[in-house]
Structures are given as structure tokens and as C-alpha cells.
Amino acid sequence: EFYSTVRHINSRLRADKNLSLDSAVLMDAVQRNFGGKPEAMGGVLEVFFSAIGLPLKGVPRKPVVPLVRANINSKESRHLMLLTKNGAALRLLFGSQKLLEHHSTEVIYGSDFPNDQNDLQIMQSLQQIKLCMAQGRTVVLVHCEALYES
């Protein structure tokens, strides 16, 4: 996450020559790259802001949906992971926010059945993911715990 944060800051500063590293740029970069744990975000922000010497107080935080949308639309972003315990991420991606389009997205569902988690099934799923990525399609993994280690 640290490397991606630095890359994002450099990308923003290169894109806008009039921009300098200020509290808003740092907030955006840290939230985009460390925002997966809301309960830890306060501590992460304090570390970054104090290390760089910028004021944190009064800097507005962006809501999750615009951060996710910016990540999805960015050509320089790393792979986005939305981890939830239920279908909340699917509703966010395909529901009222319309962050992804069904025609350009492949949703791969995993299974908890032991016979569905054998090496052959894992390899087939990985091959499907590689093919989608080569075609520029977005891949959404649902209940694919066996793939996460692969």
C-alpha cells in the first residue's frame, strides 16, 4: 500500500504541474490505498501526516463511493479489492451507484463444497481470470477463498 500511495501522489503531481503536495493530495492518496480498514484509518492518517509535517485537522475525508469510482476509472491504479462479509460490495458495484457495467465485467462465484475446491477447479478459475484481464474486462470474485491464496 505504501508504494501505491507514493505512486498515486507522484501521478497527481505530474498530471497537474500547479499542484503541490498538500493535505488534500495526501488525504486522497492515503484513503485510496489504506481505506480498507476504516477502524485503522485515523491512526494511518496520523502517521502519514505527522511524518510529512502537514496538518491533518480540518482536512475533509472523501466518501467511499467516489474513492472506489476513481480507482476503477484510473488507468494507473492497482487492482481494487473490496472485501465484505456479505453481498454489500456487489450492491455497491452494480446497484444504484453503477460503478461497473455488467457487459464489461465477469463475476466469478466460488463454492464452499470440498469437491469444488480441487486443484483443477482452481486452475480453471485462474485461467478464466487471466483471460478476462487480457481482454481488459473487470473481474469480480465472490466467495473465492480458494483462489485468494493462488
Short mmCIF file of N, CA and C in Angstrom, two decimals, residues 1-93:
data_model
loop_
_atom_site.label_atom_id
_atom_site.label_comp_id
_atom_site.label_asym_id
_atom_site.label_seq_id
_atom_site.Cartn_x
_atom_site.Cartn_y
_atom_site.Cartn_z
N GLU A 1 0.80 -1.19 0.00
CA GLU A 1 0.00 0.00 0.00
C GLU A 1 0.86 1.27 0.00
N PHE A 2 2.00 1.20 0.70
CA PHE A 2 2.85 2.38 0.76
C PHE A 2 3.35 2.76 -0.64
N TYR A 3 3.85 1.79 -1.38
CA TYR A 3 4.36 2.05 -2.72
C TYR A 3 3.27 2.65 -3.61
N SER A 4 2.07 2.10 -3.55
CA SER A 4 0.96 2.61 -4.36
C SER A 4 0.57 4.02 -3.94
N THR A 5 0.70 4.33 -2.66
CA THR A 5 0.42 5.68 -2.17
C THR A 5 1.41 6.68 -2.77
N VAL A 6 2.68 6.33 -2.76
CA VAL A 6 3.71 7.20 -3.33
C VAL A 6 3.49 7.35 -4.83
N ARG A 7 3.18 6.26 -5.52
CA ARG A 7 2.91 6.32 -6.97
C ARG A 7 1.73 7.23 -7.27
N HIS A 8 0.68 7.12 -6.46
CA HIS A 8 -0.51 7.95 -6.69
C HIS A 8 -0.18 9.43 -6.49
N ILE A 9 0.57 9.75 -5.46
CA ILE A 9 0.97 11.15 -5.22
C ILE A 9 1.80 11.66 -6.40
N ASN A 10 2.78 10.87 -6.83
CA ASN A 10 3.62 11.29 -7.96
C ASN A 10 2.79 11.48 -9.23
N SER A 11 1.85 10.60 -9.46
CA SER A 11 0.98 10.70 -10.63
C SER A 11 0.15 11.98 -10.60
N ARG A 12 -0.42 12.29 -9.45
CA ARG A 12 -1.22 13.53 -9.31
C ARG A 12 -0.36 14.77 -9.54
N LEU A 13 0.85 14.76 -8.99
CA LEU A 13 1.72 15.93 -9.12
C LEU A 13 2.24 16.10 -10.54
N ARG A 14 2.49 14.98 -11.24
CA ARG A 14 2.92 15.05 -12.64
C ARG A 14 1.78 15.53 -13.54
N ALA A 15 0.56 15.10 -13.25
CA ALA A 15 -0.60 15.46 -14.08
C ALA A 15 -0.94 16.94 -13.98
N ASP A 16 -0.70 17.54 -12.83
CA ASP A 16 -1.03 18.95 -12.63
C ASP A 16 0.21 19.65 -12.08
N LYS A 17 0.91 20.33 -12.97
CA LYS A 17 2.18 20.99 -12.58
C LYS A 17 1.97 22.10 -11.55
N ASN A 18 0.75 22.63 -11.44
CA ASN A 18 0.48 23.68 -10.47
C ASN A 18 0.17 23.11 -9.09
N LEU A 19 0.01 21.81 -9.00
CA LEU A 19 -0.33 21.16 -7.74
C LEU A 19 0.93 20.86 -6.95
N SER A 20 0.84 20.99 -5.63
CA SER A 20 1.95 20.60 -4.77
C SER A 20 1.43 19.64 -3.71
N LEU A 21 2.33 18.98 -3.05
CA LEU A 21 1.92 18.03 -2.02
C LEU A 21 1.33 18.81 -0.85
N ASP A 22 0.02 18.77 -0.76
CA ASP A 22 -0.67 19.42 0.34
C ASP A 22 -1.54 18.40 1.06
N SER A 23 -2.26 18.86 2.05
CA SER A 23 -3.08 17.96 2.86
C SER A 23 -4.14 17.23 2.04
N ALA A 24 -4.74 17.90 1.06
CA ALA A 24 -5.80 17.27 0.25
C ALA A 24 -5.24 16.15 -0.62
N VAL A 25 -4.08 16.38 -1.23
CA VAL A 25 -3.45 15.35 -2.07
C VAL A 25 -3.07 14.14 -1.22
N LEU A 26 -2.48 14.41 -0.06
CA LEU A 26 -2.08 13.31 0.83
C LEU A 26 -3.29 12.55 1.34
N MET A 27 -4.35 13.24 1.71
CA MET A 27 -5.57 12.58 2.19
C MET A 27 -6.13 11.65 1.12
N ASP A 28 -6.21 12.14 -0.11
CA ASP A 28 -6.73 11.34 -1.21
C ASP A 28 -5.89 10.07 -1.41
N ALA A 29 -4.58 10.22 -1.43
CA ALA A 29 -3.69 9.07 -1.67
C ALA A 29 -3.77 8.05 -0.54
N VAL A 30 -3.77 8.52 0.69
CA VAL A 30 -3.82 7.59 1.83
C VAL A 30 -5.17 6.88 1.88
N GLN A 31 -6.25 7.61 1.68
CA GLN A 31 -7.57 6.98 1.70
C GLN A 31 -7.71 5.94 0.60
N ARG A 32 -7.21 6.24 -0.60
CA ARG A 32 -7.33 5.30 -1.71
C ARG A 32 -6.54 4.02 -1.47
N ASN A 33 -5.43 4.12 -0.78
CA ASN A 33 -4.56 2.96 -0.65
C ASN A 33 -4.62 2.27 0.71
N PHE A 34 -5.15 2.94 1.71
CA PHE A 34 -5.24 2.34 3.04
C PHE A 34 -6.67 2.35 3.58
N GLY A 35 -7.64 2.64 2.73
CA GLY A 35 -9.01 2.81 3.18
C GLY A 35 -9.77 1.54 3.49
N GLY A 36 -9.17 0.39 3.34
CA GLY A 36 -9.86 -0.86 3.55
C GLY A 36 -10.19 -1.19 4.98
N LYS A 37 -9.58 -0.52 5.90
CA LYS A 37 -9.83 -0.76 7.32
C LYS A 37 -10.24 0.55 7.98
N PRO A 38 -11.53 0.85 7.95
CA PRO A 38 -11.98 2.15 8.49
C PRO A 38 -11.58 2.37 9.95
N GLU A 39 -11.56 1.30 10.72
CA GLU A 39 -11.23 1.44 12.14
C GLU A 39 -9.76 1.82 12.36
N ALA A 40 -8.91 1.57 11.36
CA ALA A 40 -7.50 1.90 11.48
C ALA A 40 -7.12 3.19 10.75
N MET A 41 -8.06 3.76 10.00
CA MET A 41 -7.75 4.91 9.16
C MET A 41 -7.23 6.11 9.94
N GLY A 42 -7.80 6.39 11.09
CA GLY A 42 -7.33 7.53 11.89
C GLY A 42 -5.86 7.43 12.23
N GLY A 43 -5.43 6.26 12.66
CA GLY A 43 -4.02 6.05 13.01
C GLY A 43 -3.11 6.13 11.79
N VAL A 44 -3.55 5.57 10.68
CA VAL A 44 -2.76 5.61 9.45
C VAL A 44 -2.59 7.05 8.98
N LEU A 45 -3.68 7.81 9.02
CA LEU A 45 -3.59 9.22 8.61
C LEU A 45 -2.64 10.00 9.51
N GLU A 46 -2.72 9.77 10.82
CA GLU A 46 -1.82 10.46 11.75
C GLU A 46 -0.36 10.17 11.43
N VAL A 47 -0.04 8.92 11.13
CA VAL A 47 1.34 8.54 10.81
C VAL A 47 1.83 9.29 9.57
N PHE A 48 1.05 9.25 8.50
CA PHE A 48 1.45 9.90 7.26
C PHE A 48 1.57 11.41 7.43
N PHE A 49 0.55 12.03 8.00
CA PHE A 49 0.55 13.49 8.11
C PHE A 49 1.66 13.98 9.04
N SER A 50 1.90 13.29 10.14
CA SER A 50 2.96 13.74 11.04
C SER A 50 4.34 13.50 10.43
N ALA A 51 4.51 12.40 9.70
CA ALA A 51 5.81 12.13 9.07
C ALA A 51 6.14 13.16 8.00
N ILE A 52 5.15 13.64 7.28
CA ILE A 52 5.38 14.61 6.22
C ILE A 52 5.33 16.04 6.75
N GLY A 53 4.69 16.22 7.90
CA GLY A 53 4.63 17.55 8.50
C GLY A 53 3.49 18.40 7.98
N LEU A 54 2.42 17.76 7.56
CA LEU A 54 1.25 18.50 7.10
C LEU A 54 0.15 18.43 8.15
N PRO A 55 -0.69 19.46 8.22
CA PRO A 55 -1.77 19.44 9.21
C PRO A 55 -2.90 18.49 8.77
N LEU A 56 -3.37 17.70 9.71
CA LEU A 56 -4.47 16.78 9.45
C LEU A 56 -5.81 17.37 9.83
N LYS A 57 -5.79 18.20 10.86
CA LYS A 57 -7.05 18.77 11.37
C LYS A 57 -7.75 19.60 10.29
N GLY A 58 -9.04 19.32 10.13
CA GLY A 58 -9.85 20.07 9.19
C GLY A 58 -9.80 19.59 7.75
N VAL A 59 -8.99 18.57 7.47
CA VAL A 59 -8.92 18.06 6.10
C VAL A 59 -10.09 17.09 5.89
N PRO A 60 -10.97 17.39 4.94
CA PRO A 60 -12.15 16.51 4.77
C PRO A 60 -11.76 15.16 4.17
N ARG A 61 -12.45 14.13 4.65
CA ARG A 61 -12.27 12.79 4.10
C ARG A 61 -13.29 12.58 2.99
N LYS A 62 -12.86 11.85 1.96
CA LYS A 62 -13.77 11.55 0.86
C LYS A 62 -14.63 10.34 1.23
N PRO A 63 -15.88 10.33 0.77
CA PRO A 63 -16.71 9.14 0.96
C PRO A 63 -16.18 7.96 0.13
N VAL A 64 -16.58 6.76 0.51
CA VAL A 64 -16.07 5.54 -0.11
C VAL A 64 -16.41 5.45 -1.60
N VAL A 65 -17.63 5.76 -1.97
CA VAL A 65 -18.06 5.57 -3.37
C VAL A 65 -17.20 6.39 -4.34
N PRO A 66 -16.95 7.67 -4.12
CA PRO A 66 -16.06 8.40 -5.05
C PRO A 66 -14.64 7.83 -5.09
N LEU A 67 -14.15 7.32 -3.96
CA LEU A 67 -12.81 6.72 -3.95
C LEU A 67 -12.78 5.46 -4.81
N VAL A 68 -13.81 4.62 -4.68
CA VAL A 68 -13.89 3.39 -5.47
C VAL A 68 -14.04 3.74 -6.95
N ARG A 69 -14.90 4.70 -7.26
CA ARG A 69 -15.11 5.11 -8.66
C ARG A 69 -13.80 5.62 -9.27
N ALA A 70 -13.06 6.43 -8.55
CA ALA A 70 -11.79 6.97 -9.06
C ALA A 70 -10.80 5.84 -9.29
N ASN A 71 -10.77 4.86 -8.40
CA ASN A 71 -9.85 3.74 -8.57
C ASN A 71 -10.23 2.91 -9.79
N ILE A 72 -11.51 2.64 -9.96
CA ILE A 72 -11.96 1.84 -11.10
C ILE A 72 -11.65 2.55 -12.42
N ASN A 73 -11.83 3.86 -12.47
CA ASN A 73 -11.64 4.62 -13.70
C ASN A 73 -10.20 4.98 -13.99
N SER A 74 -9.31 4.80 -13.03
CA SER A 74 -7.92 5.18 -13.22
C SER A 74 -7.15 4.11 -13.99
N LYS A 75 -6.37 4.54 -14.98
CA LYS A 75 -5.52 3.62 -15.75
C LYS A 75 -4.27 3.22 -14.96
N GLU A 76 -3.91 3.99 -13.96
CA GLU A 76 -2.68 3.75 -13.21
C GLU A 76 -2.91 3.01 -11.89
N SER A 77 -4.15 2.71 -11.58
CA SER A 77 -4.45 2.09 -10.29
C SER A 77 -4.08 0.61 -10.28
N ARG A 78 -3.77 0.15 -9.11
CA ARG A 78 -3.56 -1.28 -8.94
C ARG A 78 -4.91 -1.95 -8.85
N HIS A 79 -4.92 -3.23 -8.70
CA HIS A 79 -6.18 -3.96 -8.64
C HIS A 79 -6.93 -3.60 -7.36
N LEU A 80 -8.18 -3.30 -7.51
CA LEU A 80 -9.02 -2.90 -6.39
C LEU A 80 -9.60 -4.13 -5.71
N MET A 81 -9.55 -4.17 -4.40
CA MET A 81 -10.16 -5.24 -3.64
C MET A 81 -11.19 -4.65 -2.70
N LEU A 82 -12.43 -5.10 -2.84
CA LEU A 82 -13.49 -4.72 -1.92
C LEU A 82 -13.84 -5.98 -1.14
N LEU A 83 -13.50 -6.01 0.11
CA LEU A 83 -13.74 -7.20 0.92
C LEU A 83 -14.91 -6.94 1.86
N THR A 84 -15.91 -7.81 1.76
CA THR A 84 -17.06 -7.68 2.64
C THR A 84 -17.47 -9.07 3.12
N LYS A 85 -18.26 -9.12 4.15
CA LYS A 85 -18.72 -10.39 4.68
C LYS A 85 -20.03 -10.83 4.02
N ASN A 86 -20.63 -9.97 3.22
CA ASN A 86 -21.89 -10.32 2.56
C ASN A 86 -21.87 -9.71 1.16
N GLY A 87 -23.01 -9.59 0.54
CA GLY A 87 -23.08 -9.08 -0.81
C GLY A 87 -23.05 -7.58 -0.94
N ALA A 88 -22.62 -6.88 0.08
CA ALA A 88 -22.62 -5.41 0.05
C ALA A 88 -21.77 -4.86 -1.10
N ALA A 89 -20.66 -5.49 -1.39
CA ALA A 89 -19.80 -4.99 -2.46
C ALA A 89 -20.48 -5.12 -3.82
N LEU A 90 -21.22 -6.20 -4.03
CA LEU A 90 -21.93 -6.35 -5.31
C LEU A 90 -22.99 -5.27 -5.48
N ARG A 91 -23.70 -4.98 -4.42
CA ARG A 91 -24.71 -3.91 -4.49
C ARG A 91 -24.05 -2.57 -4.77
N LEU A 92 -22.89 -2.35 -4.19
CA LEU A 92 -22.16 -1.10 -4.44
C LEU A 92 -21.71 -1.03 -5.90
N LEU A 93 -21.20 -2.13 -6.43
CA LEU A 93 -20.65 -2.13 -7.78
C LEU A 93 -21.72 -2.06 -8.88
#
